């Protein structure tokens, strides 16, 4: 990757973040009447559902704080982050058990809580940024509490009926992955003392139970002891998700000087790239079966925005950390395909949902699942990686 | 529709049922070792997941009994229906609360129970056919019990955590629809005394709360009082589902001499056809938004097998009952598109999951959701409707 390409990519990510993604959301999603953010946006940014997803409230709050802390001390970003945190505080926790909701009305009345506790991860990192931005220790306490609730609920759920019986107990890649990235964020933001311990334990779990060298793949769901469950759900691979986990681990290896973790992350990327990259049409497929059998999920062959975001980060970081030419090549493939198919130059931001061949499936710009998170995180991370590469 | 076309269609449905659909499933799905049926089949009928969906156990049992009672007294069909009923009896009820499971292992150990109680509907009609076939009153009792559990659980769920809070209470078209068809089946099979009352009440509910003349559509989900909920879930229309409900009601109108119900069913069909028929590519779309806005479900524009099956029945029945030429035209559109795209002439049966333009999305022949039900029910119903038409 030559310096001209690096400078060009850096401009694409940086300008995309600051001049497209961020203005699109700030212009359209801020609810000045009831607080928080309305993220269910049509192509042109018009609100088509006033309900609020708790993940997206917390994620946008995190992003704004992250930008304030790491890019520029813009008052608007801090004000909006505080606006998001107020809505979290006032409407996103269930006072009866302290757990967080998943979906609330515009006014903040609860609609749905999930069995799992990922809202808590996103709240933790949002509060962490606000501590870093303001020095107010209440935010650090809230961040710690949210993280602890996340891990406690995942390790020993209380007060929820499990989705499955205990006949075939499973565990998912999502929990150790989210533990890693949340602990990484809190280590940076609030100097969270248990961060390294949680991260090490989670990397060990992933390596021991989810990586299958004989099959050359990263499992999404395994038995409690890491065994493969030869059923639809057990064989289901989510390559974009494993690629996201890959760069969390590479990043940790880089920060901590653990080359073995960099290699582990690269291994996860390599296997998942071979499983998930669509050699026929380009882009990362959503789901594939471990043995190439049909998948039960209907959208298995669609191209969602976020696996492409994660693949762009992971390949660029792998190239940065190893210098291997194949990663520069994969980065170019992933970047070029995504930028050819997802952006909406007329109305801004990216579409989220394409068919396998890159045709548009939905013109939605946001919903309970898509908001200002994977895209701007990719833009910010890649910009910062490219800054490092320019310095070499 | 001339007599040659009628004879040709009759042959297509009858021969398809008896020489393709039924042999495909009987050859591949019967589990002689552990009982019941393994329905997760690859294109060629090979079992790719040994788990058993309770809906499919009960539905195939119903189909076999229905054929034994109404087509031919073949010993194989009765034996297989008894085989299915044994598995239901032995493995598909939770002894702790009497409710049915949704998903069990090959050996019949429980994996999952759903919050709702549709397994009970399918068990009710399966047991009903076995009473009709054998005269054994235990089957009639089991059918009645399963129906009562279905309606009781839907009206006042016990022992389940609701998916949503009570902030925005909703109700779904599925409950009154399934009540109608289950009561219709039990009236025929066990002379169920409350059948007419349940059917009348359910038709009233659908007409009062789910039909929206100003919008010309049949809602899938409304508020408890029938109000429109202007959110993703509230605006979500499932035209194939409403078309299925349409023919249940037309059929009831025909049986009971209620022309107003025939008209009501035709109205539901007309609106849902205009909403769901894909004028660009053909076929019935899975989901559309009431106001033409983007839909949050990812597979909204796919073509699944079952909405086509339901549209083929509903249009043929509407034509039979009204003689209106548009219904013959719609039937031809629906029939021709489906028969051009779904059948697998090489390995048998239909594919289940196509992209909007008719290209194959998955080569699966069966899973927790797709089994021998919508297709053979269409084949049997259309064959019998065409028999009536030949007699005229």
Coordinates of N, CA, C and O in Angstrom, one line a residue, chain B residues 46-210:
Chain B
X46 N -32.0 -35.8 1.9 CA -31.1 -36.2 3.0 C -31.3 -35.4 4.2 O -31.5 -34.1 4.1
X47 N -31.3 -36.0 5.4 CA -31.6 -35.3 6.6 C -30.3 -34.5 7.0 O -29.3 -35.1 7.2
X48 N -30.5 -33.2 7.2 CA -29.4 -32.4 7.6 C -29.5 -31.9 9.0 O -28.6 -31.2 9.5
X49 N -30.6 -32.1 9.7 CA -30.7 -31.8 11.1 C -31.7 -32.8 11.6 O -32.8 -32.9 11.2
X50 N -31.3 -33.6 12.6 CA -32.2 -34.7 13.1 C -33.2 -34.2 14.1 O -34.1 -34.9 14.5
X51 N -33.1 -32.9 14.5 CA -34.1 -32.4 15.4 C -35.5 -32.4 14.8 O -35.6 -32.4 13.6
X52 N -36.5 -32.3 15.6 CA -37.8 -32.4 15.1 C -38.7 -31.2 15.6 O -38.7 -30.9 16.8
X53 N -39.3 -30.6 14.6 CA -40.2 -29.5 14.9 C -41.6 -30.1 15.2 O -42.1 -30.9 14.5
X54 N -42.2 -29.6 16.3 CA -43.5 -30.2 16.7 C -44.6 -29.8 15.8 O -45.4 -30.6 15.5
X55 N -44.6 -28.6 15.2 CA -45.6 -28.2 14.2 C -45.6 -29.3 13.1 O -46.7 -29.7 12.7
X56 N -44.4 -29.6 12.6 CA -44.3 -30.5 11.5 C -44.7 -32.0 11.8 O -45.3 -32.7 11.0
X57 N -44.4 -32.4 13.1 CA -44.9 -33.7 13.5 C -46.4 -33.8 13.4 O -47.0 -34.7 12.8
X58 N -47.1 -32.7 13.9 CA -48.5 -32.7 14.0 C -49.1 -32.5 12.6 O -50.2 -33.1 12.3
X59 N -48.5 -31.6 11.9 CA -49.1 -31.3 10.5 C -49.0 -32.5 9.6 O -50.0 -32.8 8.8
X60 N -47.9 -33.3 9.6 CA -47.9 -34.4 8.7 C -48.8 -35.5 9.2 O -49.5 -36.2 8.4
X61 N -49.0 -35.6 10.5 CA -50.0 -36.6 11.1 C -51.4 -36.2 10.6 O -52.1 -37.1 10.1
X62 N -51.7 -34.9 10.7 CA -53.0 -34.4 10.2 C -53.1 -34.8 8.7 O -54.2 -35.3 8.3
X63 N -52.1 -34.5 7.9 CA -52.2 -34.7 6.4 C -52.5 -36.2 6.1 O -53.4 -36.5 5.3
X64 N -51.8 -37.0 6.8 CA -51.9 -38.5 6.5 C -53.3 -38.9 6.9 O -53.9 -39.7 6.2
X65 N -53.8 -38.4 8.0 CA -55.1 -38.8 8.5 C -56.2 -38.2 7.5 O -57.2 -38.9 7.2
X66 N -56.0 -37.0 7.1 CA -56.9 -36.3 6.2 C -57.0 -37.1 4.8 O -58.1 -37.3 4.3
X67 N -55.9 -37.6 4.4 CA -55.9 -38.3 3.1 C -56.5 -39.7 3.3 O -57.3 -40.1 2.5
X68 N -56.3 -40.3 4.5 CA -56.9 -41.6 4.8 C -58.4 -41.4 4.8 O -59.2 -42.3 4.3
X69 N -58.8 -40.4 5.5 CA -60.3 -40.2 5.7 C -61.0 -39.7 4.4 O -62.2 -39.9 4.2
X70 N -60.3 -38.9 3.6 CA -61.0 -38.3 2.5 C -60.6 -38.7 1.1 O -61.2 -38.3 0.1
X71 N -59.4 -39.3 1.0 CA -59.0 -39.7 -0.4 C -59.1 -41.2 -0.6 O -59.7 -41.7 -1.5
X72 N -58.4 -42.0 0.3 CA -58.4 -43.4 0.1 C -58.0 -44.1 1.4 O -57.1 -43.6 2.1
X73 N -58.5 -45.2 1.7 CA -58.2 -45.9 3.0 C -56.9 -46.7 2.8 O -56.9 -47.9 2.9
X74 N -55.8 -46.0 2.6 CA -54.6 -46.7 2.4 C -54.0 -47.0 3.8 O -53.8 -46.1 4.6
X75 N -53.7 -48.3 4.1 CA -53.1 -48.7 5.4 C -51.8 -48.0 5.7 O -51.6 -47.6 6.9
X76 N -51.0 -47.7 4.7 CA -49.7 -47.0 5.0 C -50.0 -45.6 5.6 O -49.3 -45.2 6.5
X77 N -51.0 -44.9 5.1 CA -51.2 -43.6 5.6 C -51.7 -43.6 7.0 O -51.3 -42.8 7.8
X78 N -52.6 -44.6 7.3 CA -53.0 -44.7 8.7 C -51.9 -45.1 9.6 O -51.7 -44.5 10.7
X79 N -51.1 -46.0 9.2 CA -50.0 -46.5 10.0 C -49.0 -45.3 10.3 O -48.6 -45.1 11.4
X80 N -48.7 -44.5 9.3 CA -47.8 -43.4 9.5 C -48.5 -42.3 10.4 O -47.8 -41.6 11.1
X81 N -49.8 -42.1 10.2 CA -50.4 -41.1 11.1 C -50.4 -41.6 12.5 O -50.1 -40.8 13.4
X82 N -50.6 -42.8 12.8 CA -50.5 -43.4 14.1 C -49.0 -43.2 14.7 O -48.8 -42.9 15.8
X83 N -48.1 -43.4 13.8 CA -46.6 -43.3 14.1 C -46.4 -41.8 14.6 O -45.7 -41.6 15.6
X84 N -47.0 -40.9 13.8 CA -46.8 -39.4 14.2 C -47.5 -39.1 15.5 O -46.9 -38.4 16.4
X85 N -48.7 -39.7 15.7 CA -49.4 -39.4 16.9 C -48.7 -40.0 18.2 O -48.7 -39.4 19.2
X86 N -48.1 -41.1 18.0 CA -47.3 -41.7 19.1 C -46.2 -40.8 19.5 O -46.0 -40.6 20.7
X87 N -45.5 -40.2 18.6 CA -44.4 -39.3 18.9 C -45.0 -38.1 19.6 O -44.4 -37.6 20.6
X88 N -46.1 -37.5 19.1 CA -46.7 -36.4 19.8 C -47.1 -36.8 21.2 O -46.7 -36.0 22.2
X89 N -47.7 -37.9 21.4 CA -48.1 -38.3 22.8 C -46.9 -38.5 23.7 O -46.9 -38.1 24.9
X90 N -45.8 -39.1 23.2 CA -44.7 -39.5 24.0 C -43.7 -38.4 24.3 O -43.0 -38.4 25.3
X91 N -43.6 -37.4 23.4 CA -42.5 -36.5 23.5 C -42.8 -35.0 23.3 O -41.9 -34.2 23.4
X92 N -44.0 -34.7 22.9 CA -44.3 -33.3 22.5 C -45.0 -32.5 23.5 O -45.3 -31.3 23.3
X93 N -45.4 -33.1 24.7 CA -46.1 -32.3 25.7 C -45.1 -32.2 26.9 O -44.5 -33.2 27.3
X94 N -45.2 -31.0 27.5 CA -44.4 -30.8 28.8 C -45.3 -31.3 29.9 O -46.3 -30.7 30.2
X95 N -44.8 -32.3 30.7 CA -45.7 -32.8 31.7 C -45.9 -31.8 32.9 O -46.8 -31.9 33.6
X96 N -45.0 -30.8 33.0 CA -45.1 -29.9 34.1 C -46.2 -28.9 34.0 O -46.7 -28.4 34.9
X97 N -46.6 -28.6 32.7 CA -47.7 -27.7 32.6 C -48.7 -28.1 31.5 O -49.7 -27.4 31.3
X98 N -48.5 -29.2 30.9 CA -49.4 -29.7 29.8 C -49.3 -29.0 28.5 O -49.9 -29.4 27.5
X99 N -48.5 -27.9 28.4 CA -48.3 -27.2 27.1 C -47.4 -28.1 26.2 O -46.7 -29.0 26.7
X100 N -47.4 -27.7 25.0 CA -46.6 -28.5 24.0 C -45.2 -27.8 23.7 O -45.1 -26.5 23.8
X101 N -44.3 -28.6 23.4 CA -43.0 -28.0 23.0 C -43.1 -27.6 21.5 O -44.1 -27.9 20.8
X102 N -42.0 -26.9 21.1 CA -42.0 -26.4 19.7 C -40.9 -27.2 18.9 O -41.0 -27.4 17.7
X103 N -39.9 -27.6 19.6 CA -38.7 -28.1 19.0 C -38.1 -29.2 20.0 O -37.9 -28.9 21.1
X104 N -37.9 -30.4 19.5 CA -37.4 -31.5 20.3 C -36.2 -32.2 19.6 O -36.1 -32.0 18.4
X105 N -35.4 -32.9 20.3 CA -34.3 -33.7 19.6 C -34.9 -34.9 18.9 O -36.1 -35.2 19.0
X106 N -34.0 -35.6 18.2 CA -34.5 -36.8 17.5 C -35.1 -37.8 18.5 O -36.1 -38.4 18.2
X107 N -34.5 -37.9 19.7 CA -35.0 -38.8 20.7 C -36.2 -38.3 21.4 O -36.8 -39.0 22.2
X108 N -36.6 -37.0 21.1 CA -37.8 -36.5 21.8 C -37.5 -35.7 23.0 O -38.4 -35.4 23.8
X109 N -36.3 -35.3 23.3 CA -36.0 -34.5 24.4 C -36.3 -33.0 24.1 O -36.0 -32.6 22.9
X110 N -36.8 -32.3 25.0 CA -37.3 -30.9 24.6 C -36.1 -29.9 24.5 O -35.2 -29.9 25.3
X111 N -36.2 -29.1 23.4 CA -35.2 -28.1 23.2 C -35.8 -26.7 23.4 O -35.2 -25.8 24.0
X112 N -37.1 -26.5 23.0 CA -37.6 -25.2 23.1 C -39.2 -25.2 23.1 O -39.8 -26.0 22.4
X113 N -39.7 -24.4 24.0 CA -41.2 -24.1 24.0 C -41.3 -22.7 23.5 O -40.5 -21.8 23.9
X114 N -42.4 -22.3 22.8 CA -42.6 -20.9 22.4 C -43.5 -20.3 23.4 O -44.2 -21.0 24.1
X115 N -43.5 -19.0 23.3 CA -44.5 -18.2 24.2 C -45.9 -18.5 23.8 O -46.9 -18.5 24.6
X116 N -46.1 -18.7 22.5 CA -47.5 -18.9 22.0 C -47.8 -20.4 21.9 O -46.9 -21.3 22.2
X117 N -48.9 -20.8 21.4 CA -49.4 -22.2 21.5 C -49.9 -22.7 20.2 O -51.0 -23.2 20.1
X118 N -49.1 -22.5 19.1 CA -49.6 -23.0 17.8 C -49.4 -24.5 17.6 O -50.1 -25.2 16.9
X119 N -48.4 -25.1 18.4 CA -48.2 -26.5 18.3 C -49.6 -27.2 18.6 O -49.9 -28.3 18.1
X120 N -50.3 -26.6 19.6 CA -51.5 -27.2 20.1 C -52.6 -27.3 19.0 O -53.4 -28.2 18.9
X121 N -52.7 -26.2 18.1 CA -53.6 -26.3 17.0 C -53.4 -27.4 16.1 O -54.3 -28.1 15.6
X122 N -52.1 -27.6 15.8 CA -51.8 -28.7 14.8 C -52.0 -30.0 15.4 O -52.4 -31.0 14.7
X123 N -51.7 -30.2 16.7 CA -52.0 -31.4 17.4 C -53.5 -31.7 17.4 O -53.9 -32.8 17.2
X124 N -54.2 -30.7 17.6 CA -55.7 -30.9 17.7 C -56.2 -31.4 16.4 O -57.0 -32.4 16.4
X125 N -55.8 -30.9 15.3 CA -56.3 -31.4 14.0 C -55.8 -32.8 13.6 O -56.5 -33.6 13.0
X126 N -54.6 -33.0 14.1 CA -54.0 -34.4 13.9 C -54.8 -35.4 14.6 O -55.2 -36.4 14.1
X127 N -55.1 -35.2 15.9 CA -55.9 -36.1 16.7 C -57.3 -36.2 16.2 O -57.9 -37.3 16.2
X128 N -57.8 -35.1 15.7 CA -59.1 -35.2 15.1 C -59.2 -36.2 13.9 O -60.2 -37.0 13.9
X129 N -58.3 -36.1 13.0 CA -58.3 -37.1 11.9 C -58.2 -38.5 12.4 O -58.8 -39.4 11.8
X130 N -57.4 -38.7 13.5 CA -57.2 -40.1 14.0 C -58.5 -40.6 14.6 O -58.8 -41.8 14.6
X131 N -59.3 -39.7 15.3 CA -60.6 -40.1 15.8 C -61.5 -40.5 14.6 O -62.1 -41.6 14.6
X132 N -61.5 -39.7 13.6 CA -62.3 -40.0 12.4 C -61.9 -41.3 11.8 O -62.7 -42.1 11.3
X133 N -60.6 -41.6 11.7 CA -60.1 -42.8 11.1 C -60.4 -44.0 11.9 O -60.6 -45.1 11.3
X134 N -60.3 -43.9 13.2 CA -60.3 -45.1 14.1 C -61.6 -45.2 14.9 O -61.8 -46.3 15.4
X135 N -62.2 -44.1 15.1 CA -63.4 -44.2 16.1 C -63.0 -44.3 17.5 O -63.8 -44.3 18.4
X136 N -61.7 -44.2 17.8 CA -61.2 -44.3 19.2 C -61.4 -42.9 19.9 O -60.8 -41.9 19.5
X137 N -62.3 -43.0 20.9 CA -62.7 -41.7 21.5 C -61.5 -41.0 22.2 O -61.6 -39.8 22.5
X138 N -60.5 -41.7 22.6 CA -59.3 -41.0 23.2 C -58.8 -39.9 22.3 O -58.3 -38.9 22.7
X139 N -58.8 -40.2 21.0 CA -58.3 -39.2 20.0 C -59.2 -38.0 20.0 O -58.7 -36.8 19.9
X140 N -60.5 -38.2 20.1 CA -61.4 -37.0 20.1 C -61.1 -36.2 21.4 O -61.1 -34.9 21.3
X141 N -60.9 -36.9 22.5 CA -60.6 -36.1 23.7 C -59.3 -35.3 23.6 O -59.2 -34.2 24.1
X142 N -58.3 -36.0 23.1 CA -57.0 -35.3 22.9 C -57.2 -34.1 22.0 O -56.6 -33.0 22.2
X143 N -58.0 -34.2 20.9 CA -58.2 -33.1 20.0 C -58.9 -31.9 20.7 O -58.5 -30.8 20.6
X144 N -59.9 -32.3 21.5 CA -60.6 -31.2 22.2 C -59.7 -30.5 23.2 O -59.7 -29.3 23.3
X145 N -58.9 -31.4 24.0 CA -58.0 -30.8 25.0 C -57.0 -29.9 24.3 O -56.7 -28.8 24.8
X146 N -56.4 -30.3 23.2 CA -55.4 -29.5 22.5 C -56.0 -28.1 22.0 O -55.4 -27.1 22.2
X147 N -57.2 -28.2 21.5 CA -57.9 -27.0 21.1 C -58.1 -26.0 22.2 O -57.9 -24.8 22.2
X148 N -58.6 -26.6 23.3 CA -58.9 -25.8 24.5 C -57.7 -25.1 25.1 O -57.7 -24.0 25.5
X149 N -56.6 -25.9 25.1 CA -55.3 -25.3 25.6 C -54.9 -24.2 24.6 O -54.3 -23.2 25.1
X150 N -55.1 -24.4 23.3 CA -54.7 -23.4 22.4 C -55.4 -22.1 22.7 O -54.8 -21.0 22.8
X151 N -56.7 -22.1 22.8 CA -57.5 -20.9 23.0 C -57.2 -20.3 24.4 O -57.0 -19.1 24.5
X152 N -57.2 -21.2 25.4 CA -56.9 -20.7 26.7 C -55.6 -19.9 26.8 O -55.5 -18.9 27.4
X153 N -54.6 -20.6 26.2 CA -53.2 -20.0 26.3 C -53.2 -18.7 25.6 O -52.5 -17.7 26.0
X154 N -53.8 -18.6 24.5 CA -53.8 -17.3 23.7 C -54.6 -16.2 24.4 O -54.2 -15.1 24.3
X155 N -55.7 -16.6 25.0 CA -56.5 -15.6 25.7 C -55.9 -15.2 27.0 O -56.0 -14.0 27.4
X156 N -55.3 -16.1 27.7 CA -54.7 -15.7 29.0 C -53.5 -16.6 29.3 O -53.5 -17.6 30.0
X157 N -52.3 -16.2 28.7 CA -51.1 -17.0 28.8 C -50.7 -17.2 30.3 O -50.8 -16.2 31.1
X158 N -50.4 -18.4 30.7 CA -49.9 -18.7 32.0 C -48.5 -19.1 32.0 O -48.1 -20.0 31.1
X159 N -47.7 -18.7 32.9 CA -46.3 -19.2 33.1 C -45.3 -18.8 32.0 O -44.3 -19.5 31.9
X160 N -45.7 -17.8 31.2 CA -44.7 -17.4 30.2 C -44.4 -15.9 30.4 O -45.3 -15.1 30.8
X161 N -43.2 -15.5 30.3 CA -42.8 -14.1 30.3 C -43.2 -13.5 29.0 O -42.8 -13.9 27.9
X162 N -44.1 -12.4 29.0 CA -44.5 -11.9 27.7 C -43.3 -11.2 27.0 O -42.3 -10.8 27.6
X163 N -43.3 -11.2 25.7 CA -42.2 -10.7 24.9 C -42.1 -9.2 25.1 O -41.1 -8.6 25.0
X164 N -43.3 -8.5 25.2 CA -43.4 -7.1 25.3 C -44.0 -6.7 26.6 O -44.7 -7.4 27.2
X165 N -43.7 -5.5 27.1 CA -44.4 -4.9 28.2 C -45.9 -4.6 27.9 O -46.3 -4.8 26.8
X166 N -46.6 -4.1 28.9 CA -48.0 -3.8 28.6 C -48.2 -2.4 28.2 O -49.3 -1.8 28.2
X167 N -47.1 -1.7 27.7 CA -47.3 -0.3 27.3 C -48.1 -0.2 26.0 O -48.8 0.8 25.9
X168 N -47.9 -1.1 25.1 CA -48.6 -1.0 23.8 C -49.1 -2.4 23.5 O -48.5 -3.1 22.7
X169 N -50.2 -2.8 24.1 CA -50.7 -4.1 23.9 C -51.2 -4.3 22.5 O -51.8 -3.5 21.9
X170 N -50.9 -5.5 22.0 CA -51.2 -5.8 20.6 C -52.0 -7.1 20.5 O -52.0 -7.9 21.5
X171 N -52.6 -7.3 19.4 CA -53.1 -8.7 19.1 C -52.8 -9.0 17.6 O -52.7 -8.0 16.8
X172 N -52.8 -10.2 17.2 CA -52.3 -10.6 15.9 C -53.4 -11.4 15.2 O -54.3 -12.1 15.8
X173 N -53.4 -11.2 13.9 CA -54.4 -11.9 13.0 C -54.3 -13.5 13.2 O -55.2 -14.2 13.0
X174 N -53.1 -13.9 13.6 CA -52.9 -15.4 13.6 C -53.8 -16.1 14.6 O -54.3 -17.2 14.2
X175 N -54.1 -15.5 15.7 CA -55.0 -16.2 16.6 C -56.4 -16.5 16.1 O -56.9 -17.6 16.0
X176 N -57.2 -15.4 15.7 CA -58.5 -15.7 15.1 C -58.4 -16.6 13.9 O -59.3 -17.5 13.7
X177 N -57.4 -16.4 13.0 CA -57.3 -17.2 11.8 C -57.2 -18.7 12.2 O -57.8 -19.6 11.6
X178 N -56.2 -19.0 13.1 CA -56.0 -20.4 13.4 C -57.1 -21.0 14.2 O -57.4 -22.2 14.1
X179 N -57.9 -20.1 14.9 CA -59.1 -20.6 15.6 C -60.1 -21.1 14.6 O -60.7 -22.1 14.7
X180 N -60.3 -20.3 13.5 CA -61.3 -20.6 12.5 C -60.9 -22.0 11.9 O -61.7 -22.9 11.9
X181 N -59.7 -22.1 11.4 CA -59.4 -23.3 10.6 C -59.3 -24.6 11.5 O -59.7 -25.6 11.1
X182 N -58.9 -24.4 12.7 CA -58.8 -25.5 13.6 C -60.2 -26.0 14.0 O -60.5 -27.2 14.0
X183 N -61.1 -25.0 14.3 CA -62.5 -25.4 14.6 C -63.2 -26.0 13.4 O -64.0 -26.9 13.6
X184 N -62.9 -25.5 12.2 CA -63.5 -26.1 11.0 C -63.0 -27.6 10.9 O -63.9 -28.4 10.7
X185 N -61.8 -27.8 11.1 CA -61.3 -29.2 11.0 C -61.9 -30.1 12.1 O -62.3 -31.2 11.8
X186 N -62.0 -29.5 13.3 CA -62.6 -30.4 14.4 C -64.1 -30.6 14.2 O -64.6 -31.6 14.7
X187 N -64.7 -29.6 13.7 CA -66.2 -29.8 13.4 C -66.3 -31.0 12.4 O -67.2 -31.9 12.7
X188 N -65.5 -31.0 11.4 CA -65.6 -32.2 10.4 C -65.2 -33.5 11.1 O -65.7 -34.5 10.8
X189 N -64.1 -33.4 11.9 CA -63.5 -34.7 12.4 C -64.2 -35.3 13.6 O -64.4 -36.5 13.7
X190 N -64.5 -34.4 14.6 CA -65.0 -34.9 15.8 C -66.4 -34.3 16.2 O -66.9 -34.4 17.3
X191 N -67.0 -33.6 15.2 CA -68.3 -32.9 15.5 C -68.2 -32.0 16.7 O -69.1 -32.0 17.5
X192 N -67.1 -31.2 16.8 CA -66.8 -30.4 17.9 C -67.9 -29.4 18.2 O -68.3 -28.6 17.3
X193 N -68.6 -29.5 19.3 CA -69.8 -28.7 19.5 C -69.6 -27.2 19.5 O -70.5 -26.5 19.1
X194 N -68.5 -26.7 20.0 CA -68.3 -25.3 20.0 C -67.7 -24.7 18.7 O -67.4 -23.5 18.7
X195 N -67.6 -25.5 17.7 CA -66.9 -25.0 16.5 C -67.5 -23.8 15.9 O -66.9 -22.8 15.7
X196 N -68.8 -23.8 15.7 CA -69.5 -22.7 15.0 C -69.4 -21.4 15.8 O -69.1 -20.3 15.3
X197 N -69.5 -21.5 17.1 CA -69.4 -20.4 18.0 C -68.0 -19.7 17.9 O -67.9 -18.5 17.8
X198 N -67.0 -20.6 18.0 CA -65.6 -20.0 17.9 C -65.3 -19.4 16.5 O -64.7 -18.4 16.4
X199 N -65.9 -20.0 15.5 CA -65.6 -19.5 14.1 C -66.3 -18.2 14.0 O -65.7 -17.2 13.5
X200 N -67.6 -18.1 14.4 CA -68.3 -16.8 14.3 C -67.6 -15.7 15.0 O -67.4 -14.6 14.5
X201 N -67.2 -16.0 16.2 CA -66.5 -15.0 17.1 C -65.2 -14.5 16.4 O -64.9 -13.3 16.4
X202 N -64.5 -15.5 15.8 CA -63.2 -15.1 15.2 C -63.4 -14.3 13.9 O -62.7 -13.4 13.6
X203 N -64.4 -14.7 13.1 CA -64.7 -13.9 11.9 C -65.1 -12.5 12.3 O -64.6 -11.5 11.7
X204 N -65.9 -12.4 13.3 CA -66.3 -11.0 13.8 C -65.1 -10.2 14.2 O -64.9 -9.0 13.9
X205 N -64.2 -10.9 15.0 CA -62.9 -10.2 15.4 C -62.1 -9.7 14.2 O -61.7 -8.5 14.2
X206 N -62.0 -10.6 13.3 CA -61.2 -10.2 12.1 C -61.8 -9.0 11.4 O -61.1 -8.0 11.0
X207 N -63.1 -9.1 11.1 CA -63.8 -8.0 10.4 C -63.7 -6.7 11.2 O -63.5 -5.7 10.6
X208 N -64.0 -6.8 12.5 CA -64.1 -5.6 13.3 C -62.7 -4.9 13.5 O -62.5 -3.7 13.4
X209 N -61.7 -5.8 13.7 CA -60.4 -5.2 14.2 C -59.3 -5.2 13.2 O -58.3 -4.4 13.3
X210 N -59.3 -6.1 12.2 CA -58.2 -6.2 11.3 C -58.4 -5.7 9.9 O -57.5 -5.4 9.2

